[in-house]
Amino acid sequence: MSISVLGAGAFGTALAITLAQNGPVTLWARDADHAEEMQRTRENSRRLKGPRLPENISVTAEIALAARSETALLAVPMQRTGAFLAEHAGLLQSKTLVSCSKGIDLQTLQGPSALIRQFCPDAVPALLTGPSFAADIARGLPTALTLATPEDDEALQQALSTPSLRLYRTTDLTGAELGGALKNVYAIGAGVVIGAGLGDSARAALMTRSFAEMVRFAVAQGARPETLSGLSGFGDLVLTCTSPLSRNFRFGLALGAGEAFDPSVTVEGVATAKAVSILAEKRKIDMPVASMIAALTEARISVPEAVLTLLARPLKQE
Ligand SMILES: NC(=O)C1=CN([C@@H]2O[C@H](COP(=O)(O)OP(=O)(O)OC[C@H]3O[C@@H](n4cnc5c(N)ncnc54)[C@H](O)[C@@H]3O)[C@@H](O)[C@H]2O)C=CC1
Ligand SMILES: O=C(CO)COP(=O)(O)O
């Protein structure tokens, strides 16, 4: 099975590095200078400093070349995915398109699989999601992810598993997608808790109530609850709410501490918090934590006000 990775950020590069253990990989970067530099230096110094690109990764800025593969992994930020698919739909029809992005598109309030269906109706949508930092994957550290496909696709699972990357299959695209999208929102909240000095007990409480919200929201959209208990829900929530390697967590740390944060860093949870709070209101789903995080990121509320509001909610059964 020939494989391309579209998007040469940290995650796309790391996936290309691990998949190169199975055979040749084409890595597409939108910027021609960046592609040329990576092809020559065998490193992505802009987004993933350090790991070396194996010789069987071919880096190109020619999308038509990358689109020759049967399977393409999409690793562009969520809020750019719609525009990317719209621009390149003609080349991507009839492929298996595996989205590796985590989030909900603010413009359409849809996740990546719906965007693939909208722009490339003849493609097979799939998702690769779960707990993994690009740096860990690129270093060959053990990682496990969820591969979601509409039909149970063992061949794709085989093709995308490597000696250090273990994939588990599911056909629950909704659950896999929403687990990955929502955990980024709650990771911002966990960062705020720690950044504001509210303590580890408060973080554990926030993570637990966040998980309850995540399941409630996803099940209301048709997801299977057990998917959310897996790698793409519980697994990724734990990783991202507890590790300073997470950009969403670090963004929250800065917000909680009242410090500035580098705007060039990809923080998917900000737009997704807004999208989730809009969807929750529309569909009458109780999402107090996500809505509070949206309010915090939009500076509609301060950290002390958010804490007071959450603590003042009526007492109820767990
Ligand atoms: N970095 C990580 O550890 C992980 C990232 N992800 C997900 O992968 C997705 C991408 O994240 P990263 O690679 O980390 O981001 P990044 O910030 O490292 O890189 C983003 C890349 O996307 C490119 N890009 C931006 N707009 C584009 C467009 N319109 N067309 C084509 N390319 C465009 C940029 O040039 C840049 O190379 C996100 O949804 C993220 O949640 C998932 C798991 C782990
Ligand atoms: O998705 C990730 C880990 O699974 C990466 O998290 P951040 O985008 O917060 O860095």
mmCIF file of C-alpha atoms and ligand atoms in Angstrom:
data_model
loop_
_atom_site.group_PDB
_atom_site.id
_atom_site.type_symbol
_atom_site.label_atom_id
_atom_site.label_comp_id
_atom_site.label_asym_id
_atom_site.label_seq_id
_atom_site.Cartn_x
_atom_site.Cartn_y
_atom_site.Cartn_z
ATOM 1 C CA MET A 1 0.000 0.000 0.000
ATOM 2 C CA SER A 2 1.619 3.320 -1.037
ATOM 3 C CA ILE A 3 1.465 6.032 1.620
ATOM 4 C CA SER A 4 1.758 9.812 1.692
ATOM 5 C CA VAL A 5 1.614 12.197 4.582
ATOM 6 C CA LEU A 6 0.063 15.566 3.717
ATOM 7 C CA GLY A 7 1.250 18.282 6.085
ATOM 8 C CA ALA A 8 4.812 18.561 7.350
ATOM 9 C CA GLY A 9 4.208 19.834 10.851
ATOM 10 C CA ALA A 10 5.494 18.006 13.906
ATOM 11 C CA PHE A 11 2.933 15.215 13.704
ATOM 12 C CA GLY A 12 3.036 14.601 9.957
ATOM 13 C CA THR A 13 6.826 14.428 10.088
ATOM 14 C CA ALA A 14 6.814 12.018 13.036
ATOM 15 C CA LEU A 15 4.295 9.742 11.315
ATOM 16 C CA ALA A 16 6.365 9.735 8.135
ATOM 17 C CA ILE A 17 9.467 8.784 10.163
ATOM 18 C CA THR A 18 7.812 5.820 11.861
ATOM 19 C CA LEU A 19 6.009 4.630 8.690
ATOM 20 C CA ALA A 20 9.288 4.708 6.772
ATOM 21 C CA GLN A 21 10.187 1.558 8.732
ATOM 22 C CA ASN A 22 7.576 -0.240 6.593
ATOM 23 C CA GLY A 23 8.525 1.197 3.191
ATOM 24 C CA PRO A 24 8.829 4.418 1.179
ATOM 25 C CA VAL A 25 6.760 7.434 2.275
ATOM 26 C CA THR A 26 6.066 10.714 0.515
ATOM 27 C CA LEU A 27 5.860 13.732 2.831
ATOM 28 C CA TRP A 28 4.135 16.821 1.416
ATOM 29 C CA ALA A 29 4.847 20.330 2.717
ATOM 30 C CA ARG A 30 2.917 23.310 1.376
ATOM 31 C CA ASP A 31 5.997 25.529 1.438
ATOM 32 C CA ALA A 32 8.478 24.696 -1.355
ATOM 33 C CA ASP A 33 11.494 26.118 0.532
ATOM 34 C CA HIS A 34 10.609 24.044 3.576
ATOM 35 C CA ALA A 35 10.236 20.898 1.456
ATOM 36 C CA GLU A 36 13.578 21.502 -0.270
ATOM 37 C CA GLU A 37 15.309 22.140 3.070
ATOM 38 C CA MET A 38 13.922 18.929 4.610
ATOM 39 C CA GLN A 39 14.802 16.855 1.557
ATOM 40 C CA ARG A 40 18.378 18.204 1.656
ATOM 41 C CA THR A 41 19.103 18.340 5.408
ATOM 42 C CA ARG A 42 16.981 15.265 6.332
ATOM 43 C CA GLU A 43 15.495 17.178 9.260
ATOM 44 C CA ASN A 44 12.346 19.241 9.888
ATOM 45 C CA SER A 45 14.119 21.983 11.804
ATOM 46 C CA ARG A 46 11.039 24.248 11.773
ATOM 47 C CA ARG A 47 8.590 21.906 13.499
ATOM 48 C CA LEU A 48 10.395 18.789 14.791
ATOM 49 C CA LYS A 49 14.029 19.541 15.571
ATOM 50 C CA GLY A 50 16.295 16.560 16.031
ATOM 51 C CA PRO A 51 14.904 13.356 14.528
ATOM 52 C CA ARG A 52 16.453 12.388 11.209
ATOM 53 C CA LEU A 53 14.309 11.697 8.152
ATOM 54 C CA PRO A 54 15.196 8.221 6.822
ATOM 55 C CA GLU A 55 16.363 8.096 3.199
ATOM 56 C CA ASN A 56 13.136 6.453 1.999
ATOM 57 C CA ILE A 57 11.097 9.546 2.923
ATOM 58 C CA SER A 58 10.772 11.745 -0.101
ATOM 59 C CA VAL A 59 9.749 15.322 0.737
ATOM 60 C CA THR A 60 7.917 17.346 -1.887
ATOM 61 C CA ALA A 61 5.808 20.475 -2.268
ATOM 62 C CA GLU A 62 4.108 18.962 -5.352
ATOM 63 C CA ILE A 63 0.683 17.837 -4.141
ATOM 64 C CA ALA A 64 0.025 15.934 -7.381
ATOM 65 C CA LEU A 65 3.072 13.780 -6.661
ATOM 66 C CA ALA A 66 2.006 13.069 -3.088
ATOM 67 C CA ALA A 67 -1.564 12.358 -4.222
ATOM 68 C CA ARG A 68 -0.417 9.372 -6.295
ATOM 69 C CA SER A 69 -0.454 7.200 -3.163
ATOM 70 C CA GLU A 70 -3.501 5.035 -2.425
ATOM 71 C CA THR A 71 -3.543 6.189 1.190
ATOM 72 C CA ALA A 72 -2.957 9.746 2.384
ATOM 73 C CA LEU A 73 -2.599 10.791 6.005
ATOM 74 C CA LEU A 74 -3.873 14.354 6.547
ATOM 75 C CA ALA A 75 -1.840 16.147 9.202
ATOM 76 C CA VAL A 76 -2.794 19.793 8.783
ATOM 77 C CA PRO A 77 -4.266 21.774 11.701
ATOM 78 C CA MET A 78 -8.014 21.289 12.133
ATOM 79 C CA GLN A 79 -9.036 24.850 11.304
ATOM 80 C CA ARG A 80 -7.159 24.577 7.965
ATOM 81 C CA THR A 81 -8.493 21.160 7.000
ATOM 82 C CA GLY A 82 -11.672 22.345 5.240
ATOM 83 C CA ALA A 83 -9.790 24.805 3.028
ATOM 84 C CA PHE A 84 -7.087 22.203 2.334
ATOM 85 C CA LEU A 85 -9.654 19.591 1.247
ATOM 86 C CA ALA A 86 -11.579 22.113 -0.833
ATOM 87 C CA GLU A 87 -8.410 23.147 -2.652
ATOM 88 C CA HIS A 88 -7.147 19.631 -3.377
ATOM 89 C CA ALA A 89 -10.407 17.650 -3.583
ATOM 90 C CA GLY A 90 -9.868 16.785 -7.237
ATOM 91 C CA LEU A 91 -6.635 14.944 -6.482
ATOM 92 C CA LEU A 92 -7.853 13.249 -3.323
ATOM 93 C CA GLN A 93 -11.095 11.602 -4.496
ATOM 94 C CA SER A 94 -11.091 7.782 -4.360
ATOM 95 C CA LYS A 95 -8.215 7.644 -1.843
ATOM 96 C CA THR A 96 -8.298 6.439 1.715
ATOM 97 C CA LEU A 97 -7.899 9.713 3.614
ATOM 98 C CA VAL A 98 -6.748 9.221 7.189
ATOM 99 C CA SER A 99 -7.199 12.390 9.213
ATOM 100 C CA CYS A 100 -4.692 12.808 12.034
ATOM 101 C CA SER A 101 -6.067 16.177 13.168
ATOM 102 C CA LYS A 102 -7.857 16.718 16.461
ATOM 103 C CA GLY A 103 -10.654 19.225 16.691
ATOM 104 C CA ILE A 104 -13.948 20.580 15.417
ATOM 105 C CA ASP A 105 -14.027 23.049 12.538
ATOM 106 C CA LEU A 106 -15.412 26.321 13.869
ATOM 107 C CA GLN A 107 -16.872 27.394 10.544
ATOM 108 C CA THR A 108 -18.971 24.283 9.895
ATOM 109 C CA LEU A 109 -19.047 22.761 13.427
ATOM 110 C CA GLN A 110 -17.931 19.469 11.878
ATOM 111 C CA GLY A 111 -15.039 17.127 12.600
ATOM 112 C CA PRO A 112 -12.496 15.908 10.036
ATOM 113 C CA SER A 113 -14.443 12.837 8.884
ATOM 114 C CA ALA A 114 -17.495 14.938 7.961
ATOM 115 C CA LEU A 115 -15.246 17.401 6.117
ATOM 116 C CA ILE A 116 -13.692 14.541 4.137
ATOM 117 C CA ARG A 117 -17.178 13.270 3.253
ATOM 118 C CA GLN A 118 -18.259 16.777 2.253
ATOM 119 C CA PHE A 119 -15.305 17.649 0.025
ATOM 120 C CA CYS A 120 -14.212 14.190 -1.168
ATOM 121 C CA PRO A 121 -17.396 12.091 -1.272
ATOM 122 C CA ASP A 122 -15.657 9.279 -3.189
ATOM 123 C CA ALA A 123 -12.823 8.955 -0.660
ATOM 124 C CA VAL A 124 -12.867 6.576 2.300
ATOM 125 C CA PRO A 125 -12.570 8.646 5.514
ATOM 126 C CA ALA A 126 -10.495 7.291 8.376
ATOM 127 C CA LEU A 127 -9.001 8.665 11.600
ATOM 128 C CA LEU A 128 -5.760 8.076 13.416
ATOM 129 C CA THR A 129 -5.981 9.444 16.923
ATOM 130 C CA GLY A 130 -5.024 8.783 20.528
ATOM 131 C CA PRO A 131 -2.270 9.564 23.022
ATOM 132 C CA SER A 132 1.046 10.277 21.316
ATOM 133 C CA PHE A 133 3.421 13.183 21.109
ATOM 134 C CA ALA A 134 5.139 13.681 17.767
ATOM 135 C CA ALA A 135 8.542 13.659 19.485
ATOM 136 C CA ASP A 136 7.839 10.260 21.088
ATOM 137 C CA ILE A 137 6.699 8.688 17.813
ATOM 138 C CA ALA A 138 9.694 10.086 15.931
ATOM 139 C CA ARG A 139 12.093 8.708 18.571
ATOM 140 C CA GLY A 140 10.560 5.250 18.210
ATOM 141 C CA LEU A 141 9.205 5.181 21.765
ATOM 142 C CA PRO A 142 6.310 2.729 22.280
ATOM 143 C CA THR A 143 2.943 4.287 21.397
ATOM 144 C CA ALA A 144 -0.608 3.003 20.834
ATOM 145 C CA LEU A 145 -3.289 4.759 18.783
ATOM 146 C CA THR A 146 -6.843 4.206 17.586
ATOM 147 C CA LEU A 147 -7.494 3.715 13.873
ATOM 148 C CA ALA A 148 -11.144 4.387 13.043
ATOM 149 C CA THR A 149 -12.531 3.258 9.669
ATOM 150 C CA PRO A 150 -16.139 2.907 8.429
ATOM 151 C CA GLU A 151 -15.572 -0.787 7.563
ATOM 152 C CA ASP A 152 -13.329 -2.790 9.895
ATOM 153 C CA ASP A 153 -10.070 -2.393 7.930
ATOM 154 C CA GLU A 154 -7.365 -4.814 9.037
ATOM 155 C CA ALA A 155 -5.204 -4.147 5.963
ATOM 156 C CA LEU A 156 -4.966 -0.453 6.839
ATOM 157 C CA GLN A 157 -4.222 -1.330 10.461
ATOM 158 C CA GLN A 158 -1.327 -3.528 9.290
ATOM 159 C CA ALA A 159 -0.034 -0.893 6.875
ATOM 160 C CA LEU A 160 0.004 1.899 9.466
ATOM 161 C CA SER A 161 1.363 -0.129 12.402
ATOM 162 C CA THR A 162 5.126 -0.114 12.887
ATOM 163 C CA PRO A 163 7.428 -1.911 15.336
ATOM 164 C CA SER A 164 6.949 0.907 17.875
ATOM 165 C CA LEU A 165 3.457 2.155 16.922
ATOM 166 C CA ARG A 166 0.616 -0.204 17.778
ATOM 167 C CA LEU A 167 -2.830 0.508 16.324
ATOM 168 C CA TYR A 168 -6.181 -0.659 17.645
ATOM 169 C CA ARG A 169 -9.164 -0.706 15.251
ATOM 170 C CA THR A 170 -12.657 0.660 15.704
ATOM 171 C CA THR A 171 -15.522 1.487 13.370
ATOM 172 C CA ASP A 172 -16.756 4.254 15.706
ATOM 173 C CA LEU A 173 -15.506 7.330 13.850
ATOM 174 C CA THR A 174 -17.706 9.664 15.881
ATOM 175 C CA GLY A 175 -16.338 8.465 19.213
ATOM 176 C CA ALA A 176 -12.712 8.419 18.078
ATOM 177 C CA GLU A 177 -13.004 11.884 16.564
ATOM 178 C CA LEU A 178 -14.755 13.507 19.513
ATOM 179 C CA GLY A 179 -12.375 11.956 22.062
ATOM 180 C CA GLY A 180 -9.414 13.540 20.274
ATOM 181 C CA ALA A 181 -11.172 16.867 19.790
ATOM 182 C CA LEU A 182 -12.486 17.288 23.332
ATOM 183 C CA LYS A 183 -9.376 16.240 25.235
ATOM 184 C CA ASN A 184 -7.573 19.319 23.911
ATOM 185 C CA VAL A 185 -10.256 21.561 25.412
ATOM 186 C CA TYR A 186 -9.959 19.913 28.812
ATOM 187 C CA ALA A 187 -6.147 19.943 28.638
ATOM 188 C CA ILE A 188 -6.370 23.741 28.500
ATOM 189 C CA GLY A 189 -8.552 23.583 31.626
ATOM 190 C CA ALA A 190 -6.057 21.303 33.404
ATOM 191 C CA GLY A 191 -3.271 23.724 32.500
ATOM 192 C CA VAL A 192 -5.281 26.645 33.899
ATOM 193 C CA VAL A 193 -5.791 24.759 37.166
ATOM 194 C CA ILE A 194 -2.066 24.102 37.575
ATOM 195 C CA GLY A 195 -1.003 27.527 36.252
ATOM 196 C CA ALA A 196 -3.318 29.275 38.708
ATOM 197 C CA GLY A 197 -1.931 27.195 41.591
ATOM 198 C CA LEU A 198 -5.209 25.404 42.338
ATOM 199 C CA GLY A 199 -3.471 22.057 42.948
ATOM 200 C CA ASP A 200 -3.382 18.458 41.785
ATOM 201 C CA SER A 201 -6.629 17.529 43.568
ATOM 202 C CA ALA A 202 -8.466 20.191 41.595
ATOM 203 C CA ARG A 203 -6.903 18.878 38.386
ATOM 204 C CA ALA A 204 -8.065 15.322 39.170
ATOM 205 C CA ALA A 205 -11.583 16.650 39.813
ATOM 206 C CA LEU A 206 -11.529 18.614 36.553
ATOM 207 C CA MET A 207 -10.273 15.619 34.548
ATOM 208 C CA THR A 208 -12.948 13.347 35.988
ATOM 209 C CA ARG A 209 -15.806 15.756 35.366
ATOM 210 C CA SER A 210 -14.353 16.475 31.913
ATOM 211 C CA PHE A 211 -14.406 12.784 31.096
ATOM 212 C CA ALA A 212 -18.078 12.597 32.128
ATOM 213 C CA GLU A 213 -18.810 15.548 29.805
ATOM 214 C CA MET A 214 -16.809 14.024 26.972
ATOM 215 C CA VAL A 215 -18.807 10.793 27.142
ATOM 216 C CA ARG A 216 -22.136 12.668 27.434
ATOM 217 C CA PHE A 217 -21.370 14.843 24.428
ATOM 218 C CA ALA A 218 -20.042 12.042 22.229
ATOM 219 C CA VAL A 219 -22.843 9.590 23.072
ATOM 220 C CA ALA A 220 -25.389 12.305 22.212
ATOM 221 C CA GLN A 221 -23.800 12.431 18.723
ATOM 222 C CA GLY A 222 -24.074 8.651 18.322
ATOM 223 C CA ALA A 223 -20.669 7.519 19.656
ATOM 224 C CA ARG A 224 -20.236 4.276 21.580
ATOM 225 C CA PRO A 225 -19.311 4.967 25.230
ATOM 226 C CA GLU A 226 -16.562 2.308 25.209
ATOM 227 C CA THR A 227 -14.704 4.236 22.502
ATOM 228 C CA LEU A 228 -14.373 7.154 24.893
ATOM 229 C CA SER A 229 -12.917 4.816 27.525
ATOM 230 C CA GLY A 230 -10.204 3.861 25.042
ATOM 231 C CA LEU A 231 -7.055 5.450 23.694
ATOM 232 C CA SER A 232 -8.741 8.304 21.849
ATOM 233 C CA GLY A 233 -10.793 9.421 24.867
ATOM 234 C CA PHE A 234 -9.538 8.482 28.305
ATOM 235 C CA GLY A 235 -6.004 7.734 27.069
ATOM 236 C CA ASP A 236 -5.479 11.051 25.344
ATOM 237 C CA LEU A 237 -7.220 12.999 28.126
ATOM 238 C CA VAL A 238 -4.772 11.592 30.679
ATOM 239 C CA LEU A 239 -1.724 12.297 28.506
ATOM 240 C CA THR A 240 -2.665 15.804 27.537
ATOM 241 C CA CYS A 241 -3.930 16.965 30.941
ATOM 242 C CA THR A 242 -0.763 15.832 32.712
ATOM 243 C CA SER A 243 2.188 16.443 30.407
ATOM 244 C CA PRO A 244 4.044 19.718 29.875
ATOM 245 C CA LEU A 245 4.846 18.395 26.376
ATOM 246 C CA SER A 246 1.240 19.178 25.442
ATOM 247 C CA ARG A 247 0.792 22.549 23.765
ATOM 248 C CA ASN A 248 -2.825 22.754 24.924
ATOM 249 C CA PHE A 249 -1.762 22.093 28.511
ATOM 250 C CA ARG A 250 1.040 24.660 28.263
ATOM 251 C CA PHE A 251 -1.357 27.229 26.792
ATOM 252 C CA GLY A 252 -3.623 26.631 29.811
ATOM 253 C CA LEU A 253 -0.657 26.959 32.196
ATOM 254 C CA ALA A 254 0.105 30.395 30.734
ATOM 255 C CA LEU A 255 -3.557 31.425 30.872
ATOM 256 C CA GLY A 256 -3.843 30.340 34.508
ATOM 257 C CA ALA A 257 -0.656 32.153 35.443
ATOM 258 C CA GLY A 258 -1.642 35.295 33.508
ATOM 259 C CA GLU A 259 1.336 34.967 31.164
ATOM 260 C CA ALA A 260 1.609 35.475 27.396
ATOM 261 C CA PHE A 261 1.767 32.475 25.023
ATOM 262 C CA ASP A 262 3.488 32.270 21.625
ATOM 263 C CA PRO A 263 0.648 32.706 19.070
ATOM 264 C CA SER A 264 2.546 30.709 16.398
ATOM 265 C CA VAL A 265 2.118 27.471 18.397
ATOM 266 C CA THR A 266 -0.737 25.202 17.278
ATOM 267 C CA VAL A 267 -3.302 25.041 20.124
ATOM 268 C CA GLU A 268 -6.283 23.134 18.723
ATOM 269 C CA GLY A 269 -8.359 23.334 21.907
ATOM 270 C CA VAL A 270 -9.106 27.063 21.633
ATOM 271 C CA ALA A 271 -11.285 26.957 18.497
ATOM 272 C CA THR A 272 -12.682 23.574 19.490
ATOM 273 C CA ALA A 273 -13.789 24.902 22.910
ATOM 274 C CA LYS A 274 -15.803 27.551 21.116
ATOM 275 C CA ALA A 275 -17.248 25.037 18.630
ATOM 276 C CA VAL A 276 -18.191 22.624 21.427
ATOM 277 C CA SER A 277 -19.876 25.292 23.517
ATOM 278 C CA ILE A 278 -21.925 26.398 20.483
ATOM 279 C CA LEU A 279 -22.920 22.797 19.715
ATOM 280 C CA ALA A 280 -23.712 22.045 23.365
ATOM 281 C CA GLU A 281 -26.005 25.061 23.594
ATOM 282 C CA LYS A 282 -27.729 24.196 20.302
ATOM 283 C CA ARG A 283 -28.267 20.565 21.284
ATOM 284 C CA LYS A 284 -29.026 21.265 24.967
ATOM 285 C CA ILE A 285 -26.161 19.140 26.281
ATOM 286 C CA ASP A 286 -24.882 20.114 29.728
ATOM 287 C CA MET A 287 -21.178 20.952 29.235
ATOM 288 C CA PRO A 288 -20.256 23.323 32.096
ATOM 289 C CA VAL A 289 -16.495 22.643 32.008
ATOM 290 C CA ALA A 290 -16.069 23.013 28.243
ATOM 291 C CA SER A 291 -18.236 26.137 28.221
ATOM 292 C CA MET A 292 -16.179 27.645 31.057
ATOM 293 C CA ILE A 293 -12.946 26.919 29.178
ATOM 294 C CA ALA A 294 -14.384 28.596 26.061
ATOM 295 C CA ALA A 295 -15.296 31.637 28.179
ATOM 296 C CA LEU A 296 -11.780 31.736 29.680
ATOM 297 C CA THR A 297 -10.007 31.498 26.320
ATOM 298 C CA GLU A 298 -12.208 34.283 24.954
ATOM 299 C CA ALA A 299 -11.480 36.377 28.084
ATOM 300 C CA ARG A 300 -15.198 36.597 28.872
ATOM 301 C CA ILE A 301 -14.482 35.432 32.420
ATOM 302 C CA SER A 302 -11.515 35.446 34.828
ATOM 303 C CA VAL A 303 -10.009 32.340 36.446
ATOM 304 C CA PRO A 304 -11.388 33.138 39.949
ATOM 305 C CA GLU A 305 -14.847 33.754 38.440
ATOM 306 C CA ALA A 306 -14.694 30.438 36.543
ATOM 307 C CA VAL A 307 -13.755 28.542 39.713
ATOM 308 C CA LEU A 308 -16.507 30.206 41.746
ATOM 309 C CA THR A 309 -19.103 29.507 39.046
ATOM 310 C CA LEU A 310 -18.181 25.816 38.778
ATOM 311 C CA LEU A 311 -18.103 25.350 42.570
ATOM 312 C CA ALA A 312 -21.464 27.102 42.974
ATOM 313 C CA ARG A 313 -23.300 24.681 40.663
ATOM 314 C CA PRO A 314 -26.112 22.779 42.385
ATOM 315 C CA LEU A 315 -24.924 19.659 44.224
ATOM 316 C CA LYS A 316 -25.983 16.441 42.492
ATOM 317 C CA GLN A 317 -25.371 12.711 42.224
ATOM 318 C CA GLU A 318 -22.138 11.680 40.491
HETATM 319 N N1 LIG B 1 2.243 17.403 17.541
HETATM 320 C C1 LIG B 1 1.710 16.343 18.137
HETATM 321 O O1 LIG B 1 2.322 15.773 19.072
HETATM 322 C C2 LIG B 1 0.392 15.816 17.697
HETATM 323 C C3 LIG B 1 -0.435 16.524 16.845
HETATM 324 N N2 LIG B 1 -1.644 16.018 16.482
HETATM 325 C C4 LIG B 1 -2.545 16.758 15.611
HETATM 326 O O2 LIG B 1 -1.952 16.949 14.345
HETATM 327 C C5 LIG B 1 -2.465 18.134 13.744
HETATM 328 C C6 LIG B 1 -1.297 18.938 13.212
HETATM 329 O O3 LIG B 1 -0.525 19.305 14.326
HETATM 330 P P1 LIG B 1 1.050 19.487 14.300
HETATM 331 O O4 LIG B 1 1.680 18.730 13.213
HETATM 332 O O5 LIG B 1 1.552 19.240 15.662
HETATM 333 O O6 LIG B 1 1.134 21.050 14.009
HETATM 334 P P2 LIG B 1 2.399 21.954 13.734
HETATM 335 O O7 LIG B 1 2.096 23.261 14.344
HETATM 336 O O8 LIG B 1 3.665 21.279 14.108
HETATM 337 O O9 LIG B 1 2.400 22.098 12.152
HETATM 338 C C7 LIG B 1 1.322 22.503 11.429
HETATM 339 C C8 LIG B 1 1.722 22.364 9.989
HETATM 340 O O10 LIG B 1 0.578 22.555 9.165
HETATM 341 C C9 LIG B 1 0.973 23.340 8.081
HETATM 342 N N3 LIG B 1 -0.209 24.030 7.562
HETATM 343 C C10 LIG B 1 -0.866 25.050 8.121
HETATM 344 N N4 LIG B 1 -1.874 25.415 7.329
HETATM 345 C C11 LIG B 1 -1.848 24.613 6.257
HETATM 346 C C12 LIG B 1 -2.624 24.509 5.072
HETATM 347 N N5 LIG B 1 -3.648 25.322 4.839
HETATM 348 N N6 LIG B 1 -2.298 23.568 4.180
HETATM 349 C C13 LIG B 1 -1.275 22.747 4.419
HETATM 350 N N7 LIG B 1 -0.503 22.787 5.501
HETATM 351 C C14 LIG B 1 -0.789 23.713 6.397
HETATM 352 C C15 LIG B 1 2.008 24.272 8.627
HETATM 353 O O11 LIG B 1 2.836 24.756 7.609
HETATM 354 C C16 LIG B 1 2.774 23.366 9.579
HETATM 355 O O12 LIG B 1 3.808 22.697 8.922
HETATM 356 C C17 LIG B 1 -3.264 18.860 14.837
HETATM 357 O O13 LIG B 1 -4.635 18.670 14.636
HETATM 358 C C18 LIG B 1 -2.825 18.171 16.125
HETATM 359 O O14 LIG B 1 -3.839 18.151 17.114
HETATM 360 C C19 LIG B 1 -2.064 14.800 16.903
HETATM 361 C C20 LIG B 1 -1.287 14.059 17.741
HETATM 362 C C21 LIG B 1 -0.001 14.504 18.212
HETATM 363 O O1 LIG B 2 -2.554 15.290 20.672
HETATM 364 C C1 LIG B 2 -1.537 15.281 21.304
HETATM 365 C C2 LIG B 2 -1.129 14.157 22.163
HETATM 366 O O2 LIG B 2 -1.927 13.029 21.945
HETATM 367 C C3 LIG B 2 -0.663 16.476 21.281
HETATM 368 O O3 LIG B 2 -1.186 17.393 22.156
HETATM 369 P P1 LIG B 2 -0.957 18.952 21.967
HETATM 370 O O4 LIG B 2 -1.563 19.334 20.651
HETATM 371 O O5 LIG B 2 -1.637 19.566 23.142
HETATM 372 O O6 LIG B 2 0.531 19.172 21.988
#
